[in-house]
Amino acid sequence: MLVGDFMIDDTNYADCLTLYNFNHVDKIKGKESFSYIFNDNINYIRSLYNRGKIRNITYDTIQKTILCGSIYLGYDLFVCPHCGNESIVPHKCHSKLCTSCGTKEAKLRAAHISSIALDAKHRHIVFTISKHLGGYFIKDRSLLNLLFIAARNTLACIFNDAKYRKIKKKKIYLKKNKCPYSYKNDRNKIVFGSVLTLHTFGRDLKWNPHIHCLISEGGYSDDGFWRNVKHFDYTFLRNAFRTALLNEMESKIGSSFKKVKAKCYREHQQGFYVYAKPNLCDPRIVVKYIGRYLGRPVIATSRIDKYDGEMVTFHYNRHEDEQYIEETIPAMEFIQRLIRHIPEKHFKMIRYGGIYARHREIDSKLYRAISKSKHHIYRSFNQWRTAILSSFGYDPLVCPDCQHRMEFLELYFNHQRVSLEEMYEKVMSKSRGKRSSA
């Protein structure tokens, strides 16, 4: 069977994996995995692609997800210098749909945030939108940028409340510039730390764009003092986010959006729903808390209960009342629900703002939640060898026959041996080119 540019066996994906002696965790994937479901319905997916029903990035992501953990994406070859035993470690797909790669990416992000998180309380805020707006974002995915802009501007108004009220009272309008963010280049502003994550899915896998924010309950002013901000006006948050988002969308879409804008104001007189209650998110649990939302897959494999070749059964707890819901839908509908959440290439689903985005000498004086001496320890937990050892209790680089440490021998990609010297020279030439252009 030909999957894109790759040839795989006509049996199934699990049989393809058993043809090779992989001494690592990805030996056989169950029938409830994305890879198995995609591979079992590859003809349907290919027909959608040929008819132009799915995007190129979607088709490429599906191919990578199917082949994740197989030698078709390349592999590293390790050999034991004592007994000559060889071990193949296949490359992963690193796609945003893969549950395995997505979970690892979330851990890496959490480790990065642990190195920059301030020693201050943080708050989790969720910005949602009206049901009338979802269609615009799925038709034109570039509009998803407006969710970040509206959320960031709303938070900036909260932290710079006095300046915002002065502008509103005297009807002073900020000069328009190329930067869409409020107070970006203003003096005497309070700069806070924020991590914004875009989710386009709900628990039932339907299209539901919303923004998760982790913000510091305080900011660093230009006069060199830290100022705590503990009061968040929920009414203001709802109304300010609604106004900011609708105005941004109207400026992008044009006059045809005015009717929908007026409808949103009529049906959401109290503003769009915003969750911003205090959650006691102190510095000790910031990384663990935000790790639940950073780059996680659309649905965990553990929530897929059954796949019989035609129907997929999965479960979730309904958001409104936490009631347990079990849903059985055709496999084709399940695939369509999944692939609509694949972002465009190079689109940033996670963005850093304020103190967490800038790099100034004055910020080095701020206290971090985790000391700099411990950063390398946290990052080491997510390395391939350490992660397998901590999760499954064995060292993948220890020879199973003689218990000696195996050494890296060769790297293969596209069924060809890759010269490490050529790869090193290629990377260094690109680096030198960037430096010279700068």
Coordinates of C-alpha atoms in Angstrom, one line a residue:
M1 CA 0.0 0.0 0.0
L2 CA 1.3 3.4 -0.9
V3 CA 0.8 6.1 1.7
G4 CA 1.9 9.4 0.2
D5 CA 5.5 8.9 -0.8
F6 CA 6.0 5.9 1.5
M7 CA 5.5 2.3 0.8
I8 CA 4.1 0.2 3.6
D9 CA 2.9 -3.4 3.8
D10 CA -0.6 -4.4 2.7
T11 CA -1.5 -6.0 6.0
N12 CA -1.8 -3.2 8.6
Y13 CA 0.4 -0.8 10.5
A14 CA 0.9 -3.1 13.5
D15 CA 2.2 -5.9 11.3
C16 CA 4.5 -3.5 9.6
L17 CA 6.1 -2.7 13.0
T18 CA 6.6 -6.3 14.0
L19 CA 8.8 -6.9 10.9
Y20 CA 11.6 -5.1 12.8
N21 CA 13.2 -5.7 16.1
F22 CA 12.8 -2.4 17.8
N23 CA 14.4 -2.2 21.2
H24 CA 12.3 0.8 22.4
V25 CA 8.8 1.5 23.6
D26 CA 7.0 1.8 20.3
K27 CA 6.7 -1.9 19.4
I28 CA 3.0 -2.3 18.5
K29 CA 0.2 0.3 18.7
G30 CA -3.3 -0.7 19.6
K31 CA -6.4 -0.6 17.5
E32 CA -7.5 2.5 19.4
S33 CA -4.5 4.6 18.3
F34 CA -4.7 7.4 15.7
S35 CA -2.2 5.6 13.5
Y36 CA -4.3 2.4 13.3
I37 CA -7.5 4.3 12.6
F38 CA -5.9 6.5 9.9
N39 CA -4.2 3.5 8.2
D40 CA -7.4 1.5 8.3
N41 CA -9.2 4.3 6.5
I42 CA -6.4 5.5 4.2
N43 CA -8.4 5.1 1.0
Y44 CA -11.1 7.4 2.4
I45 CA -8.5 10.0 3.4
R46 CA -6.8 9.8 0.0
S47 CA -10.2 10.3 -1.8
L48 CA -10.8 13.5 0.3
Y49 CA -7.3 14.8 -0.6
N50 CA -7.8 14.1 -4.3
R51 CA -11.1 15.9 -4.3
G52 CA -9.5 18.9 -2.5
K53 CA -11.6 18.4 0.6
I54 CA -8.6 18.5 3.0
R55 CA -5.5 20.7 3.1
N56 CA -2.0 19.7 2.1
I57 CA -0.8 20.1 5.7
T58 CA -3.6 17.8 6.9
Y59 CA -2.6 15.1 4.5
D60 CA 1.1 15.4 5.3
T61 CA 0.3 15.3 9.1
I62 CA -1.8 12.1 8.7
Q63 CA 1.0 10.4 6.7
K64 CA 3.6 11.3 9.4
T65 CA 1.2 10.1 12.2
I66 CA 0.7 6.7 10.5
L67 CA 4.5 6.2 10.1
C68 CA 5.5 7.6 13.5
G69 CA 7.9 5.2 15.2
S70 CA 8.7 3.2 12.0
I71 CA 11.9 3.1 10.0
Y72 CA 10.2 5.0 7.1
L73 CA 10.8 8.3 8.9
G74 CA 14.5 7.4 9.4
Y75 CA 16.2 5.8 12.4
D76 CA 19.4 5.8 14.5
L77 CA 21.5 2.7 14.6
F78 CA 23.2 1.8 17.9
V79 CA 25.7 -1.0 18.3
C80 CA 27.2 -2.7 21.4
P81 CA 31.0 -2.5 21.2
H82 CA 31.3 -5.6 23.4
C83 CA 29.2 -8.2 21.7
G84 CA 28.2 -6.4 18.4
N85 CA 24.5 -6.5 19.0
E86 CA 22.6 -3.8 17.0
S87 CA 19.5 -1.8 18.0
I88 CA 17.4 0.4 15.7
V89 CA 15.7 3.5 17.2
P90 CA 13.1 4.8 14.7
H91 CA 12.5 8.5 14.4
K92 CA 9.2 10.1 15.6
C93 CA 6.8 12.1 13.5
H94 CA 6.8 15.3 15.7
S95 CA 3.3 16.1 14.3
K96 CA 0.8 18.1 16.3
L97 CA -1.8 15.3 15.9
C98 CA 0.2 12.4 17.3
T99 CA -0.6 11.6 20.9
S100 CA 2.9 10.3 21.7
C101 CA 4.7 13.3 20.1
G102 CA 2.1 15.8 21.4
T103 CA 2.5 14.6 25.0
K104 CA 6.3 14.9 24.8
E105 CA 6.0 18.3 23.3
A106 CA 3.8 19.4 26.2
K107 CA 6.4 18.2 28.6
L108 CA 9.2 20.1 26.8
R109 CA 7.1 23.2 26.9
A110 CA 6.4 22.8 30.6
A111 CA 10.1 22.3 31.2
H112 CA 10.8 25.6 29.3
I113 CA 8.2 27.5 31.3
S114 CA 9.7 26.2 34.5
S115 CA 13.0 28.0 33.6
I116 CA 11.3 31.3 33.0
A117 CA 8.3 31.3 35.4
L118 CA 8.4 34.1 38.0
D119 CA 8.3 33.5 41.7
A120 CA 4.8 34.9 41.9
K121 CA 1.2 33.7 41.9
H122 CA -0.3 33.1 38.5
R123 CA -3.9 32.9 37.3
H124 CA -5.5 30.8 34.7
I125 CA -7.9 32.6 32.4
V126 CA -10.0 31.2 29.5
F127 CA -11.4 33.4 26.8
T128 CA -14.3 31.9 24.8
I129 CA -16.2 33.2 21.7
S130 CA -19.8 33.2 20.4
K131 CA -21.1 30.3 18.4
H132 CA -21.7 32.7 15.5
L133 CA -18.0 33.3 15.1
G134 CA -16.7 29.8 14.8
G135 CA -17.4 29.5 11.1
Y136 CA -15.3 32.5 10.2
F137 CA -12.2 31.0 11.9
I138 CA -12.5 27.6 10.2
K139 CA -12.9 29.3 6.7
D140 CA -10.0 31.7 7.2
R141 CA -7.6 30.3 9.7
S142 CA -5.5 33.5 9.6
L143 CA -8.2 35.1 11.7
L144 CA -7.1 32.9 14.7
N145 CA -4.4 35.4 15.2
L146 CA -7.1 37.9 16.3
L147 CA -7.9 35.7 19.3
F148 CA -4.4 36.2 20.6
I149 CA -4.5 40.0 19.9
A150 CA -7.9 40.5 21.6
A151 CA -6.9 38.4 24.7
R152 CA -3.6 40.2 25.1
N153 CA -5.1 43.7 24.7
T154 CA -7.8 42.8 27.2
L155 CA -5.2 41.8 29.8
A156 CA -3.1 44.8 29.1
C157 CA -6.1 47.0 30.0
I158 CA -6.5 45.2 33.3
F159 CA -2.9 45.7 34.3
N160 CA -2.9 49.3 33.1
D161 CA -6.3 50.1 34.5
A162 CA -5.5 53.8 35.3
K163 CA -4.2 54.5 31.9
Y164 CA -7.1 52.8 30.2
R165 CA -9.7 54.7 32.2
K166 CA -7.8 58.0 31.4
I167 CA -7.9 57.2 27.7
K168 CA -11.6 56.3 27.8
K169 CA -12.6 59.3 29.8
K170 CA -10.8 61.9 27.8
K171 CA -11.4 60.0 24.5
I172 CA -7.7 59.9 23.8
Y173 CA -6.9 57.4 21.1
L174 CA -3.5 55.7 20.8
K175 CA -1.6 56.4 17.6
K176 CA -2.0 53.6 15.2
N177 CA 1.2 51.8 14.3
K178 CA 2.1 48.5 12.8
C179 CA 1.9 46.8 16.2
P180 CA -1.6 45.5 17.0
Y181 CA -1.1 45.3 20.7
S182 CA -2.2 48.0 23.1
Y183 CA 0.4 49.8 25.2
K184 CA 3.2 47.9 23.4
N185 CA 5.4 51.0 23.0
D186 CA 4.0 53.2 25.7
R187 CA 6.0 54.4 28.6
N188 CA 5.1 54.0 32.3
K189 CA 3.2 50.8 31.6
I190 CA 3.1 47.6 33.7
V191 CA 4.6 44.6 31.9
F192 CA 3.2 41.3 33.1
G193 CA 4.2 37.7 32.1
S194 CA 1.8 35.7 30.0
V195 CA 1.6 32.4 28.2
L196 CA -1.3 32.1 25.7
T197 CA -2.4 28.8 24.2
L198 CA -5.0 28.4 21.5
H199 CA -7.3 25.4 21.5
T200 CA -9.7 24.8 18.6
F201 CA -11.3 21.7 20.1
G202 CA -13.8 21.0 22.8
R203 CA -14.1 17.8 24.8
D204 CA -16.5 16.4 22.1
L205 CA -13.9 17.2 19.4
K206 CA -16.1 19.8 17.8
W207 CA -14.8 23.1 16.5
N208 CA -14.6 25.4 19.5
P209 CA -11.7 28.0 19.4
H210 CA -10.7 29.5 22.7
I211 CA -7.6 30.9 24.5
H212 CA -6.0 29.5 27.6
C213 CA -3.9 32.1 29.4
L214 CA -1.4 31.7 32.3
I215 CA -0.6 35.2 33.6
S216 CA 1.4 36.5 36.6
E217 CA -0.7 38.3 39.2
G218 CA 1.5 41.3 38.9
G219 CA 3.9 43.2 36.6
Y220 CA 7.1 45.0 36.4
S221 CA 6.8 48.8 35.9
D222 CA 9.3 50.9 34.1
D223 CA 10.3 52.6 37.4
G224 CA 11.8 49.3 38.5
F225 CA 9.1 48.2 41.0
W226 CA 7.0 45.1 41.0
R227 CA 3.3 45.9 41.4
N228 CA 0.8 43.2 42.4
V229 CA -2.5 43.0 40.6
K230 CA -5.0 40.7 42.4
H231 CA -8.4 42.2 41.5
F232 CA -9.8 41.1 38.1
D233 CA -13.1 42.7 37.1
Y234 CA -15.0 39.8 35.5
T235 CA -17.6 42.1 33.9
F236 CA -14.9 44.2 32.4
L237 CA -13.0 41.1 31.1
R238 CA -16.1 39.8 29.3
N239 CA -17.1 43.0 27.7
A240 CA -13.6 44.2 26.9
F241 CA -12.7 40.9 25.2
R242 CA -16.0 40.9 23.2
T243 CA -15.4 44.4 22.0
A244 CA -11.7 43.9 21.2
L245 CA -12.4 40.7 19.2
L246 CA -15.4 42.0 17.3
N247 CA -13.6 45.2 16.3
E248 CA -10.5 43.3 15.1
M249 CA -12.7 40.9 13.1
E250 CA -14.6 43.8 11.5
S251 CA -11.4 45.5 10.5
K252 CA -10.2 42.3 8.8
I253 CA -13.4 41.0 7.2
G254 CA -15.0 44.3 6.3
S255 CA -18.5 45.8 6.3
S256 CA -20.1 42.3 5.7
F257 CA -19.4 41.4 9.3
K258 CA -21.5 44.2 10.8
K259 CA -24.7 42.2 11.0
V260 CA -23.0 39.3 12.8
K261 CA -21.3 41.9 15.1
A262 CA -24.6 43.4 16.0
K263 CA -26.1 40.0 16.6
C264 CA -23.3 39.1 19.0
Y265 CA -23.9 42.3 21.0
R266 CA -27.6 41.5 21.2
E267 CA -27.2 37.9 22.4
H268 CA -24.1 38.5 24.6
Q269 CA -25.0 41.7 26.4
Q270 CA -22.8 40.6 29.4
G271 CA -19.9 39.9 27.0
F272 CA -18.3 36.6 26.0
Y273 CA -17.8 34.1 28.7
V274 CA -14.4 34.4 30.4
Y275 CA -13.2 32.1 33.2
A276 CA -10.8 34.0 35.5
K277 CA -11.5 32.8 39.0
P278 CA -8.5 32.5 41.4
N279 CA -7.2 29.0 41.4
L280 CA -4.4 29.2 43.9
C281 CA -1.8 28.6 41.1
D282 CA 1.3 29.4 43.2
P283 CA 4.8 29.1 41.7
R284 CA 5.3 25.5 43.0
I285 CA 2.6 24.1 40.8
V286 CA 2.6 26.5 37.9
V287 CA 4.5 24.2 35.6
K288 CA 2.3 21.2 36.5
Y289 CA -0.9 23.2 36.0
I290 CA -0.1 24.7 32.6
G291 CA 1.3 21.4 31.4
R292 CA -2.3 20.2 31.1
Y293 CA -3.0 22.8 28.4
L294 CA 0.3 23.2 26.5
G295 CA 0.3 21.6 23.1
R296 CA -1.6 18.5 24.3
P297 CA -3.2 16.3 21.6
V298 CA -6.8 16.8 20.5
I299 CA -7.9 13.6 22.4
A300 CA -5.9 11.2 24.6
T301 CA -5.7 7.6 23.4
S302 CA -7.1 6.5 26.8
R303 CA -10.4 8.3 25.9
I304 CA -10.9 6.1 22.8
D305 CA -12.7 3.1 24.1
K306 CA -13.3 1.0 21.0
Y307 CA -12.8 0.8 17.3
D308 CA -14.4 -2.1 15.3
G309 CA -13.4 -1.0 11.8
E310 CA -16.5 1.1 11.2
M311 CA -17.4 2.8 14.4
V312 CA -15.4 4.7 17.0
T313 CA -16.5 4.9 20.7
F314 CA -14.9 7.6 22.9
H315 CA -15.9 9.3 26.1
Y316 CA -15.6 12.6 27.8
N317 CA -16.9 14.6 30.8
R318 CA -19.3 17.3 29.6
H319 CA -18.0 20.7 30.5
E320 CA -21.2 22.2 31.8
D321 CA -21.9 19.6 34.5
E322 CA -19.0 17.1 34.3
Q323 CA -21.4 14.4 33.4
Y324 CA -19.8 11.3 31.8
I325 CA -20.7 11.1 28.1
E326 CA -20.0 8.1 25.8
E327 CA -20.3 8.8 22.1
T328 CA -20.2 6.3 19.2
I329 CA -19.8 7.8 15.7
P330 CA -18.6 6.4 12.3
A331 CA -14.9 6.3 11.8
M332 CA -15.1 8.7 8.9
E333 CA -16.8 11.3 11.0
F334 CA -14.3 10.7 13.8
I335 CA -11.4 11.4 11.4
Q336 CA -13.1 14.6 10.1
R337 CA -13.5 15.9 13.6
L338 CA -9.8 15.2 14.3
I339 CA -8.2 16.6 11.2
R340 CA -10.0 19.9 11.3
H341 CA -7.9 20.9 14.4
I342 CA -4.6 20.5 12.5
P343 CA -3.1 24.0 12.4
E344 CA -1.5 25.6 9.3
K345 CA 2.2 25.2 8.8
H346 CA 4.3 27.5 11.0
F347 CA 1.3 28.7 12.9
K348 CA 2.2 29.3 16.5
M349 CA -0.4 27.8 18.8
I350 CA 1.5 28.9 22.0
R351 CA 2.7 32.5 22.4
Y352 CA 4.7 34.2 25.1
G353 CA 4.0 37.8 26.1
G354 CA 5.4 40.5 28.4
I355 CA 8.2 39.5 30.7
Y356 CA 8.2 35.9 29.3
A357 CA 8.8 37.2 25.8
R358 CA 11.3 39.9 26.2
H359 CA 15.0 39.6 27.2
R360 CA 16.2 42.7 29.0
E361 CA 19.0 43.0 31.6
I362 CA 16.6 44.6 34.1
D363 CA 14.4 41.4 34.0
S364 CA 17.3 39.3 35.2
K365 CA 16.8 40.8 38.7
L366 CA 13.4 39.2 39.0
Y367 CA 13.1 36.1 41.1
R368 CA 12.3 32.9 39.3
A369 CA 10.2 30.0 40.6
I370 CA 13.1 27.6 39.9
S371 CA 16.7 28.5 40.4
K372 CA 18.9 28.6 37.3
S373 CA 21.1 25.8 38.7
K374 CA 18.2 23.4 38.5
H375 CA 17.2 24.2 34.9
H376 CA 19.4 21.6 33.3
I377 CA 18.0 18.9 35.7
Y378 CA 14.4 19.7 34.6
R379 CA 15.3 19.6 31.0
S380 CA 17.1 16.3 31.3
F381 CA 13.9 14.7 32.4
N382 CA 12.6 15.0 28.9
Q383 CA 15.5 13.6 27.0
W384 CA 14.7 10.4 25.1
R385 CA 16.9 8.1 27.2
T386 CA 15.9 9.5 30.6
A387 CA 12.2 9.7 29.7
I388 CA 12.1 6.0 28.8
L389 CA 14.1 5.0 31.8
S390 CA 11.7 6.9 34.2
S391 CA 8.5 5.8 32.5
F392 CA 9.2 2.2 31.7
G393 CA 12.0 1.2 34.0
Y394 CA 14.7 0.2 31.5
D395 CA 17.6 1.9 29.7
P396 CA 17.2 1.7 25.9
L397 CA 20.9 2.1 25.4
V398 CA 21.9 -0.9 27.5
C399 CA 22.6 -4.0 25.5
P400 CA 20.0 -6.7 26.4
D401 CA 22.6 -9.5 25.9
C402 CA 25.7 -8.3 27.7
Q403 CA 24.4 -5.3 29.7
H404 CA 27.1 -3.0 28.2
R405 CA 26.3 0.5 27.0
M406 CA 25.6 0.7 23.3
E407 CA 27.2 3.4 21.1
F408 CA 25.7 5.5 18.3
L409 CA 26.9 4.2 14.9
E410 CA 24.9 5.7 12.0
L411 CA 21.9 7.8 11.1
Y412 CA 19.5 6.9 8.3
F413 CA 16.9 9.1 6.5
N414 CA 15.0 8.3 3.4
H415 CA 16.5 4.8 3.4
Q416 CA 20.0 6.3 3.0
R417 CA 22.9 6.8 5.4
V418 CA 23.4 10.4 6.4
S419 CA 26.9 11.7 6.9
L420 CA 27.1 13.4 10.3
E421 CA 30.0 15.5 9.1
E422 CA 28.0 16.8 6.1
M423 CA 25.0 17.5 8.4
Y424 CA 27.3 19.4 10.8
E425 CA 28.7 21.5 8.0
K426 CA 25.3 22.3 6.6
V427 CA 24.0 23.5 9.9
M428 CA 27.1 25.6 10.6
S429 CA 26.9 27.2 7.1
K430 CA 23.3 28.2 7.7
S431 CA 24.3 29.6 11.1
R432 CA 27.1 31.6 9.6
G433 CA 24.8 32.9 6.9
K434 CA 22.4 34.2 9.5
R435 CA 25.1 35.9 11.4
S436 CA 26.5 37.6 8.3
S437 CA 23.1 38.8 7.2
A438 CA 22.4 40.2 10.6

